[in-house]
Amino acid sequence: MYKRILLKLSGEVLSGEDKKGFDEKALEYLAEEIKSVVKHGINLGMVIGAGNLFRGRELEGVTNSIGDHIGMLGTVINALYLKDYFEKKGIKTVVVSQIVNLPSVRTIHYDDIELYFNAGYVVIFAGGTSNPFFTTDTAAALRAVEMKADVLIKATKVDGIYDKDPKKYQDAKKYDKITYDEAINLGLKIMDTEAFSICKRYKMPIIVLNFFERNSLLNSILDSKIGTFVKP
Ligand code: UDP
């Protein structure tokens, strides 16, 4: 069983697939999945994307760097929305970030992160890497290493990594285990190359799983045989 995990969720987890904004059913599902993990006393850090609100590259006519700043602020909006929702469902949650100065957001400080975990809080890392031209996958890799996670769990809509897109090819083969280099070379856009590289450099294992299969998150933490395991 893993004791400390970093969970990377894309913004779409809050809105439902190909939708924008927030969806009550999606939030409820997410809160239930998180609650089941917290009940086991697992230290849970989360990085949330902003695909349900803004992605820099999708903002037509907006300068790249500014678009990305808007995207990063979107992750803060999501984090605060989630914090409020989680707290109402009885999940103690703290939002940390380096990009905003708000009374509801705490500055990232390593010593404090330990205190939050020891006190049973879920820690949401908002604001991506704090830099434009990156994505929240890379932020997840950085935060996983920083918080000394046992594993980075990348929540997706597919139940693991395949040799080709399983939505397009019926004969696609799923990997139970794969190396970082193999995952990068497949070029399937499961995660950014930057994120894989950071995990490879610091030997941070990754589990790619289907978040929408009930209990897959908890089962992967308890048993680790769910999805695809990316390792050195
Ligand atoms: N972003 C950024 N730097 C980061 C992380 C995110 O500039 O370190 C911006 C970027 O514009 C990105 C948006 O925030 O498109 C939302 O992040 P992402 O695309 O990773 O969200 P997801 O697809 O996971 O919902």
PDB file of C-alpha atoms and ligand atoms in Angstrom:
ATOM      1  CA  MET A   1       0.000   0.000   0.000  1.00  0.00           C
ATOM      2  CA  TYR A   2       1.251   3.462  -0.872  1.00  0.00           C
ATOM      3  CA  LYS A   3       1.260   5.948   2.007  1.00  0.00           C
ATOM      4  CA  ARG A   4       1.748   9.201   0.124  1.00  0.00           C
ATOM      5  CA  ILE A   5       0.474   9.905  -3.364  1.00  0.00           C
ATOM      6  CA  LEU A   6       0.248  12.787  -5.780  1.00  0.00           C
ATOM      7  CA  LEU A   7      -2.892  12.615  -7.889  1.00  0.00           C
ATOM      8  CA  LYS A   8      -2.996  14.480 -11.198  1.00  0.00           C
ATOM      9  CA  LEU A   9      -6.509  15.265 -12.376  1.00  0.00           C
ATOM     10  CA  SER A  10      -7.373  17.109 -15.548  1.00  0.00           C
ATOM     11  CA  GLY A  11      -9.915  19.912 -15.373  1.00  0.00           C
ATOM     12  CA  GLU A  12     -12.393  17.752 -17.300  1.00  0.00           C
ATOM     13  CA  VAL A  13     -12.833  15.642 -14.169  1.00  0.00           C
ATOM     14  CA  LEU A  14     -14.830  18.583 -12.758  1.00  0.00           C
ATOM     15  CA  SER A  15     -16.983  19.284 -15.791  1.00  0.00           C
ATOM     16  CA  GLY A  16     -17.573  15.928 -17.433  1.00  0.00           C
ATOM     17  CA  GLU A  17     -15.995  14.944 -20.761  1.00  0.00           C
ATOM     18  CA  ASP A  18     -15.773  17.667 -23.430  1.00  0.00           C
ATOM     19  CA  LYS A  19     -17.755  20.098 -21.283  1.00  0.00           C
ATOM     20  CA  LYS A  20     -16.848  23.352 -19.569  1.00  0.00           C
ATOM     21  CA  GLY A  21     -17.431  24.607 -16.038  1.00  0.00           C
ATOM     22  CA  PHE A  22     -18.511  22.431 -13.129  1.00  0.00           C
ATOM     23  CA  ASP A  23     -20.900  19.508 -13.002  1.00  0.00           C
ATOM     24  CA  GLU A  24     -22.520  18.474  -9.730  1.00  0.00           C
ATOM     25  CA  LYS A  25     -22.476  14.747 -10.543  1.00  0.00           C
ATOM     26  CA  ALA A  26     -18.811  14.868 -11.561  1.00  0.00           C
ATOM     27  CA  LEU A  27     -17.905  16.702  -8.340  1.00  0.00           C
ATOM     28  CA  GLU A  28     -19.869  14.253  -6.231  1.00  0.00           C
ATOM     29  CA  TYR A  29     -18.110  11.293  -7.856  1.00  0.00           C
ATOM     30  CA  LEU A  30     -14.718  12.922  -7.334  1.00  0.00           C
ATOM     31  CA  ALA A  31     -15.451  13.688  -3.666  1.00  0.00           C
ATOM     32  CA  GLU A  32     -16.537  10.075  -3.045  1.00  0.00           C
ATOM     33  CA  GLU A  33     -13.383   8.687  -4.634  1.00  0.00           C
ATOM     34  CA  ILE A  34     -11.181  11.048  -2.620  1.00  0.00           C
ATOM     35  CA  LYS A  35     -13.041  10.357   0.624  1.00  0.00           C
ATOM     36  CA  SER A  36     -12.421   6.626   0.299  1.00  0.00           C
ATOM     37  CA  VAL A  37      -8.681   7.316   0.000  1.00  0.00           C
ATOM     38  CA  VAL A  38      -8.551   9.795   2.882  1.00  0.00           C
ATOM     39  CA  LYS A  39     -10.360   7.286   5.137  1.00  0.00           C
ATOM     40  CA  HIS A  40      -7.299   5.016   4.860  1.00  0.00           C
ATOM     41  CA  GLY A  41      -5.073   7.750   6.294  1.00  0.00           C
ATOM     42  CA  ILE A  42      -3.184   8.175   3.021  1.00  0.00           C
ATOM     43  CA  ASN A  43      -1.329  11.473   2.496  1.00  0.00           C
ATOM     44  CA  LEU A  44      -2.954  12.892  -0.612  1.00  0.00           C
ATOM     45  CA  GLY A  45      -1.573  15.738  -2.701  1.00  0.00           C
ATOM     46  CA  MET A  46      -3.451  16.830  -5.814  1.00  0.00           C
ATOM     47  CA  VAL A  47      -2.619  18.825  -8.912  1.00  0.00           C
ATOM     48  CA  ILE A  48      -5.631  19.929 -10.879  1.00  0.00           C
ATOM     49  CA  GLY A  49      -5.641  21.189 -14.470  1.00  0.00           C
ATOM     50  CA  ALA A  50      -7.934  23.808 -15.968  1.00  0.00           C
ATOM     51  CA  GLY A  51      -9.190  22.241 -19.184  1.00  0.00           C
ATOM     52  CA  ASN A  52     -12.776  22.801 -17.979  1.00  0.00           C
ATOM     53  CA  LEU A  53     -12.115  26.556 -17.852  1.00  0.00           C
ATOM     54  CA  PHE A  54      -9.099  27.707 -19.904  1.00  0.00           C
ATOM     55  CA  ARG A  55      -6.169  26.177 -21.698  1.00  0.00           C
ATOM     56  CA  GLY A  56      -3.669  28.779 -22.867  1.00  0.00           C
ATOM     57  CA  ARG A  57      -3.258  27.270 -26.320  1.00  0.00           C
ATOM     58  CA  GLU A  58      -7.033  27.206 -26.886  1.00  0.00           C
ATOM     59  CA  LEU A  59      -7.450  30.970 -26.290  1.00  0.00           C
ATOM     60  CA  GLU A  60      -7.460  32.264 -29.849  1.00  0.00           C
ATOM     61  CA  GLY A  61      -5.727  35.564 -30.488  1.00  0.00           C
ATOM     62  CA  VAL A  62      -4.279  35.742 -26.973  1.00  0.00           C
ATOM     63  CA  THR A  63      -0.486  36.067 -26.570  1.00  0.00           C
ATOM     64  CA  ASN A  64       0.939  32.654 -25.553  1.00  0.00           C
ATOM     65  CA  SER A  65       2.378  33.707 -22.203  1.00  0.00           C
ATOM     66  CA  ILE A  66      -0.740  35.643 -21.195  1.00  0.00           C
ATOM     67  CA  GLY A  67      -2.971  32.758 -22.282  1.00  0.00           C
ATOM     68  CA  ASP A  68      -0.944  30.462 -20.048  1.00  0.00           C
ATOM     69  CA  HIS A  69      -1.234  32.873 -17.118  1.00  0.00           C
ATOM     70  CA  ILE A  70      -4.999  32.736 -17.615  1.00  0.00           C
ATOM     71  CA  GLY A  71      -4.761  28.918 -17.677  1.00  0.00           C
ATOM     72  CA  MET A  72      -2.754  28.878 -14.440  1.00  0.00           C
ATOM     73  CA  LEU A  73      -5.301  31.142 -12.773  1.00  0.00           C
ATOM     74  CA  GLY A  74      -7.927  28.641 -13.956  1.00  0.00           C
ATOM     75  CA  THR A  75      -6.188  25.966 -11.874  1.00  0.00           C
ATOM     76  CA  VAL A  76      -6.492  28.236  -8.826  1.00  0.00           C
ATOM     77  CA  ILE A  77     -10.220  28.711  -9.497  1.00  0.00           C
ATOM     78  CA  ASN A  78     -10.627  24.921  -9.743  1.00  0.00           C
ATOM     79  CA  ALA A  79      -8.609  24.338  -6.583  1.00  0.00           C
ATOM     80  CA  LEU A  80     -10.712  26.786  -4.569  1.00  0.00           C
ATOM     81  CA  TYR A  81     -13.950  25.421  -5.995  1.00  0.00           C
ATOM     82  CA  LEU A  82     -12.835  21.914  -5.029  1.00  0.00           C
ATOM     83  CA  LYS A  83     -11.638  22.951  -1.582  1.00  0.00           C
ATOM     84  CA  ASP A  84     -15.035  24.438  -0.804  1.00  0.00           C
ATOM     85  CA  TYR A  85     -16.853  21.396  -2.178  1.00  0.00           C
ATOM     86  CA  PHE A  86     -14.603  18.937  -0.343  1.00  0.00           C
ATOM     87  CA  GLU A  87     -14.920  20.755   2.979  1.00  0.00           C
ATOM     88  CA  LYS A  88     -18.718  20.577   2.695  1.00  0.00           C
ATOM     89  CA  LYS A  89     -18.382  16.829   2.192  1.00  0.00           C
ATOM     90  CA  GLY A  90     -16.190  16.541   5.289  1.00  0.00           C
ATOM     91  CA  ILE A  91     -12.802  16.328   3.520  1.00  0.00           C
ATOM     92  CA  LYS A  92     -10.280  18.669   5.150  1.00  0.00           C
ATOM     93  CA  THR A  93      -8.503  20.474   2.329  1.00  0.00           C
ATOM     94  CA  VAL A  94      -5.884  23.158   1.954  1.00  0.00           C
ATOM     95  CA  VAL A  95      -4.945  24.986  -1.267  1.00  0.00           C
ATOM     96  CA  VAL A  96      -1.327  26.017  -1.739  1.00  0.00           C
ATOM     97  CA  SER A  97       0.148  28.089  -4.546  1.00  0.00           C
ATOM     98  CA  GLN A  98       2.930  30.482  -5.408  1.00  0.00           C
ATOM     99  CA  ILE A  99       1.041  32.550  -7.970  1.00  0.00           C
ATOM    100  CA  VAL A 100      -1.702  34.289  -5.979  1.00  0.00           C
ATOM    101  CA  ASN A 101      -2.006  36.208  -2.769  1.00  0.00           C
ATOM    102  CA  LEU A 102      -5.463  35.371  -1.422  1.00  0.00           C
ATOM    103  CA  PRO A 103      -6.574  34.665   2.150  1.00  0.00           C
ATOM    104  CA  SER A 104      -7.979  31.304   0.978  1.00  0.00           C
ATOM    105  CA  VAL A 105      -4.679  30.174  -0.564  1.00  0.00           C
ATOM    106  CA  ARG A 106      -1.524  29.374   1.386  1.00  0.00           C
ATOM    107  CA  THR A 107       2.016  29.825   0.158  1.00  0.00           C
ATOM    108  CA  ILE A 108       3.842  26.585  -0.620  1.00  0.00           C
ATOM    109  CA  HIS A 109       6.261  25.784   2.172  1.00  0.00           C
ATOM    110  CA  TYR A 110       7.814  22.322   2.560  1.00  0.00           C
ATOM    111  CA  ASP A 111       7.569  22.253   6.381  1.00  0.00           C
ATOM    112  CA  ASP A 112       3.921  23.261   6.250  1.00  0.00           C
ATOM    113  CA  ILE A 113       3.089  20.539   3.720  1.00  0.00           C
ATOM    114  CA  GLU A 114       4.275  17.942   6.269  1.00  0.00           C
ATOM    115  CA  LEU A 115       2.085  19.562   8.926  1.00  0.00           C
ATOM    116  CA  TYR A 116      -0.969  19.522   6.641  1.00  0.00           C
ATOM    117  CA  PHE A 117      -0.466  15.836   5.870  1.00  0.00           C
ATOM    118  CA  ASN A 118       0.074  14.985   9.540  1.00  0.00           C
ATOM    119  CA  ALA A 119      -3.173  16.786  10.372  1.00  0.00           C
ATOM    120  CA  GLY A 120      -5.063  14.766   7.735  1.00  0.00           C
ATOM    121  CA  TYR A 121      -5.527  17.488   5.132  1.00  0.00           C
ATOM    122  CA  VAL A 122      -5.702  16.913   1.392  1.00  0.00           C
ATOM    123  CA  VAL A 123      -3.241  19.367  -0.174  1.00  0.00           C
ATOM    124  CA  ILE A 124      -4.211  20.861  -3.547  1.00  0.00           C
ATOM    125  CA  PHE A 125      -1.251  22.388  -5.393  1.00  0.00           C
ATOM    126  CA  ALA A 126      -2.691  25.175  -7.557  1.00  0.00           C
ATOM    127  CA  GLY A 127      -1.077  27.389 -10.177  1.00  0.00           C
ATOM    128  CA  GLY A 128       0.777  24.746 -12.179  1.00  0.00           C
ATOM    129  CA  THR A 129       4.556  25.182 -12.244  1.00  0.00           C
ATOM    130  CA  SER A 130       4.084  28.991 -11.875  1.00  0.00           C
ATOM    131  CA  ASN A 131       5.515  29.368 -15.391  1.00  0.00           C
ATOM    132  CA  PRO A 132       3.895  29.692 -18.814  1.00  0.00           C
ATOM    133  CA  PHE A 133       4.707  27.137 -21.553  1.00  0.00           C
ATOM    134  CA  PHE A 134       4.265  24.194 -19.191  1.00  0.00           C
ATOM    135  CA  THR A 135       1.281  22.033 -18.282  1.00  0.00           C
ATOM    136  CA  THR A 136      -0.130  20.682 -15.066  1.00  0.00           C
ATOM    137  CA  ASP A 137       1.366  17.246 -15.885  1.00  0.00           C
ATOM    138  CA  THR A 138       4.798  18.774 -15.405  1.00  0.00           C
ATOM    139  CA  ALA A 139       3.579  20.513 -12.240  1.00  0.00           C
ATOM    140  CA  ALA A 140       2.374  17.123 -10.970  1.00  0.00           C
ATOM    141  CA  ALA A 141       5.804  15.558 -11.584  1.00  0.00           C
ATOM    142  CA  LEU A 142       7.544  18.432  -9.757  1.00  0.00           C
ATOM    143  CA  ARG A 143       5.158  18.379  -6.791  1.00  0.00           C
ATOM    144  CA  ALA A 144       5.321  14.571  -6.534  1.00  0.00           C
ATOM    145  CA  VAL A 145       9.102  14.753  -6.177  1.00  0.00           C
ATOM    146  CA  GLU A 146       8.941  17.751  -3.827  1.00  0.00           C
ATOM    147  CA  MET A 147       6.413  16.164  -1.474  1.00  0.00           C
ATOM    148  CA  LYS A 148       8.316  12.851  -1.565  1.00  0.00           C
ATOM    149  CA  ALA A 149       5.327  10.948  -2.892  1.00  0.00           C
ATOM    150  CA  ASP A 150       5.579   7.160  -3.221  1.00  0.00           C
ATOM    151  CA  VAL A 151       3.869   7.388  -6.584  1.00  0.00           C
ATOM    152  CA  LEU A 152       2.323   9.844  -9.043  1.00  0.00           C
ATOM    153  CA  ILE A 153      -1.128   8.724 -10.149  1.00  0.00           C
ATOM    154  CA  LYS A 154      -2.279  10.149 -13.454  1.00  0.00           C
ATOM    155  CA  ALA A 155      -6.057   9.935 -13.659  1.00  0.00           C
ATOM    156  CA  THR A 156      -7.291   9.495 -17.217  1.00  0.00           C
ATOM    157  CA  LYS A 157     -10.302   8.193 -19.148  1.00  0.00           C
ATOM    158  CA  VAL A 158      -8.418   5.069 -20.301  1.00  0.00           C
ATOM    159  CA  ASP A 159      -7.504   2.120 -18.085  1.00  0.00           C
ATOM    160  CA  GLY A 160      -3.773   2.323 -18.769  1.00  0.00           C
ATOM    161  CA  ILE A 161      -1.158   2.794 -21.470  1.00  0.00           C
ATOM    162  CA  TYR A 162      -1.656   0.991 -24.791  1.00  0.00           C
ATOM    163  CA  ASP A 163       0.738   0.480 -27.704  1.00  0.00           C
ATOM    164  CA  LYS A 164      -1.669   2.547 -29.825  1.00  0.00           C
ATOM    165  CA  ASP A 165      -4.830   4.547 -29.249  1.00  0.00           C
ATOM    166  CA  PRO A 166      -7.420   1.988 -27.991  1.00  0.00           C
ATOM    167  CA  LYS A 167     -10.252   4.279 -29.101  1.00  0.00           C
ATOM    168  CA  LYS A 168      -9.062   4.057 -32.702  1.00  0.00           C
ATOM    169  CA  TYR A 169      -7.602   0.532 -32.853  1.00  0.00           C
ATOM    170  CA  GLN A 170      -9.424  -2.550 -31.582  1.00  0.00           C
ATOM    171  CA  ASP A 171      -6.217  -4.612 -31.492  1.00  0.00           C
ATOM    172  CA  ALA A 172      -4.418  -2.107 -29.216  1.00  0.00           C
ATOM    173  CA  LYS A 173      -2.423  -3.920 -26.511  1.00  0.00           C
ATOM    174  CA  LYS A 174      -2.371  -2.707 -22.911  1.00  0.00           C
ATOM    175  CA  TYR A 175       0.862  -2.615 -20.914  1.00  0.00           C
ATOM    176  CA  ASP A 176       0.829  -3.649 -17.251  1.00  0.00           C
ATOM    177  CA  LYS A 177       4.346  -2.257 -16.835  1.00  0.00           C
ATOM    178  CA  ILE A 178       6.430  -0.004 -19.040  1.00  0.00           C
ATOM    179  CA  THR A 179       9.616   2.053 -18.696  1.00  0.00           C
ATOM    180  CA  TYR A 180       9.692   5.863 -18.889  1.00  0.00           C
ATOM    181  CA  ASP A 181      11.576   5.736 -22.187  1.00  0.00           C
ATOM    182  CA  GLU A 182       9.105   3.288 -23.714  1.00  0.00           C
ATOM    183  CA  ALA A 183       6.198   5.499 -22.610  1.00  0.00           C
ATOM    184  CA  ILE A 184       7.864   8.588 -24.108  1.00  0.00           C
ATOM    185  CA  ASN A 185       8.699   6.787 -27.352  1.00  0.00           C
ATOM    186  CA  LEU A 186       5.110   5.651 -27.833  1.00  0.00           C
ATOM    187  CA  GLY A 187       4.249   9.347 -28.251  1.00  0.00           C
ATOM    188  CA  LEU A 188       0.645   8.760 -27.186  1.00  0.00           C
ATOM    189  CA  LYS A 189       0.203  12.022 -25.257  1.00  0.00           C
ATOM    190  CA  ILE A 190      -0.556  10.234 -22.013  1.00  0.00           C
ATOM    191  CA  MET A 191       1.625  12.717 -20.208  1.00  0.00           C
ATOM    192  CA  ASP A 192       4.082  15.405 -21.297  1.00  0.00           C
ATOM    193  CA  THR A 193       7.604  14.366 -22.155  1.00  0.00           C
ATOM    194  CA  GLU A 194       8.799  16.933 -19.579  1.00  0.00           C
ATOM    195  CA  ALA A 195       6.732  15.236 -16.876  1.00  0.00           C
ATOM    196  CA  PHE A 196       8.038  11.775 -17.816  1.00  0.00           C
ATOM    197  CA  SER A 197      11.610  13.115 -17.835  1.00  0.00           C
ATOM    198  CA  ILE A 198      11.323  14.571 -14.333  1.00  0.00           C
ATOM    199  CA  CYS A 199       9.843  11.318 -13.018  1.00  0.00           C
ATOM    200  CA  LYS A 200      12.584   9.333 -14.750  1.00  0.00           C
ATOM    201  CA  ARG A 201      15.343  11.549 -13.317  1.00  0.00           C
ATOM    202  CA  TYR A 202      14.024  11.242  -9.753  1.00  0.00           C
ATOM    203  CA  LYS A 203      12.759   7.650 -10.103  1.00  0.00           C
ATOM    204  CA  MET A 204       9.180   8.648  -9.340  1.00  0.00           C
ATOM    205  CA  PRO A 205       6.906   5.744 -10.358  1.00  0.00           C
ATOM    206  CA  ILE A 206       3.723   6.626 -12.240  1.00  0.00           C
ATOM    207  CA  ILE A 207       0.407   4.789 -12.378  1.00  0.00           C
ATOM    208  CA  VAL A 208      -1.885   5.623 -15.294  1.00  0.00           C
ATOM    209  CA  LEU A 209      -5.457   4.542 -14.618  1.00  0.00           C
ATOM    210  CA  ASN A 210      -9.082   5.078 -15.560  1.00  0.00           C
ATOM    211  CA  PHE A 211     -10.383   7.417 -12.888  1.00  0.00           C
ATOM    212  CA  PHE A 212     -13.976   6.835 -13.981  1.00  0.00           C
ATOM    213  CA  GLU A 213     -13.959   3.197 -12.961  1.00  0.00           C
ATOM    214  CA  ARG A 214     -15.300   3.309  -9.423  1.00  0.00           C
ATOM    215  CA  ASN A 215     -12.673   2.597  -6.707  1.00  0.00           C
ATOM    216  CA  SER A 216      -9.849   2.336  -9.234  1.00  0.00           C
ATOM    217  CA  LEU A 217      -7.957   5.078  -7.388  1.00  0.00           C
ATOM    218  CA  LEU A 218      -8.226   3.391  -3.987  1.00  0.00           C
ATOM    219  CA  ASN A 219      -7.521  -0.060  -5.424  1.00  0.00           C
ATOM    220  CA  SER A 220      -4.401   1.184  -7.184  1.00  0.00           C
ATOM    221  CA  ILE A 221      -3.142   2.596  -3.880  1.00  0.00           C
ATOM    222  CA  LEU A 222      -3.932  -0.546  -1.897  1.00  0.00           C
ATOM    223  CA  ASP A 223      -2.851  -3.117  -4.454  1.00  0.00           C
ATOM    224  CA  SER A 224      -0.964  -1.307  -7.261  1.00  0.00           C
ATOM    225  CA  LYS A 225      -2.061  -3.783  -9.942  1.00  0.00           C
ATOM    226  CA  ILE A 226      -4.524  -1.386 -11.566  1.00  0.00           C
ATOM    227  CA  GLY A 227      -3.781   0.461 -14.816  1.00  0.00           C
ATOM    228  CA  THR A 228      -0.234   0.719 -16.148  1.00  0.00           C
ATOM    229  CA  PHE A 229       2.808   1.078 -13.916  1.00  0.00           C
ATOM    230  CA  VAL A 230       5.604   3.266 -15.338  1.00  0.00           C
ATOM    231  CA  LYS A 231       8.958   2.563 -13.730  1.00  0.00           C
ATOM    232  CA  PRO A 232      12.713   2.893 -14.280  1.00  0.00           C
TER     233      PRO A 232
HETATM  234  N1  UDP B   1      -0.400  26.227 -17.433  1.00  0.00           N
HETATM  235  C1  UDP B   1       0.808  26.903 -17.507  1.00  0.00           C
HETATM  236  N2  UDP B   1       1.870  26.475 -16.771  1.00  0.00           N
HETATM  237  C2  UDP B   1       1.810  25.385 -15.971  1.00  0.00           C
HETATM  238  C3  UDP B   1       0.581  24.673 -15.896  1.00  0.00           C
HETATM  239  C4  UDP B   1      -0.500  25.105 -16.634  1.00  0.00           C
HETATM  240  O1  UDP B   1       0.920  27.886 -18.208  1.00  0.00           O
HETATM  241  O2  UDP B   1       2.811  25.052 -15.319  1.00  0.00           O
HETATM  242  C5  UDP B   1      -1.578  26.728 -18.154  1.00  0.00           C
HETATM  243  C6  UDP B   1      -1.610  26.314 -19.629  1.00  0.00           C
HETATM  244  O3  UDP B   1      -2.181  27.369 -20.358  1.00  0.00           O
HETATM  245  C7  UDP B   1      -2.540  25.124 -19.618  1.00  0.00           C
HETATM  246  C8  UDP B   1      -3.560  25.527 -18.557  1.00  0.00           C
HETATM  247  O4  UDP B   1      -2.749  26.205 -17.565  1.00  0.00           O
HETATM  248  O5  UDP B   1      -3.180  24.925 -20.858  1.00  0.00           O
HETATM  249  C9  UDP B   1      -4.312  24.401 -17.906  1.00  0.00           C
HETATM  250  O6  UDP B   1      -3.450  23.318 -17.618  1.00  0.00           O
HETATM  251  P1  UDP B   1      -3.582  21.906 -18.381  1.00  0.00           P
HETATM  252  O7  UDP B   1      -3.692  22.140 -19.851  1.00  0.00           O
HETATM  253  O8  UDP B   1      -2.449  21.060 -17.919  1.00  0.00           O
HETATM  254  O9  UDP B   1      -4.950  21.387 -17.792  1.00  0.00           O
HETATM  255  P2  UDP B   1      -5.680  19.989 -18.029  1.00  0.00           P
HETATM  256  O10 UDP B   1      -5.604  19.665 -19.496  1.00  0.00           O
HETATM  257  O11 UDP B   1      -4.929  18.966 -17.221  1.00  0.00           O
HETATM  258  O12 UDP B   1      -7.086  20.184 -17.512  1.00  0.00           O
END
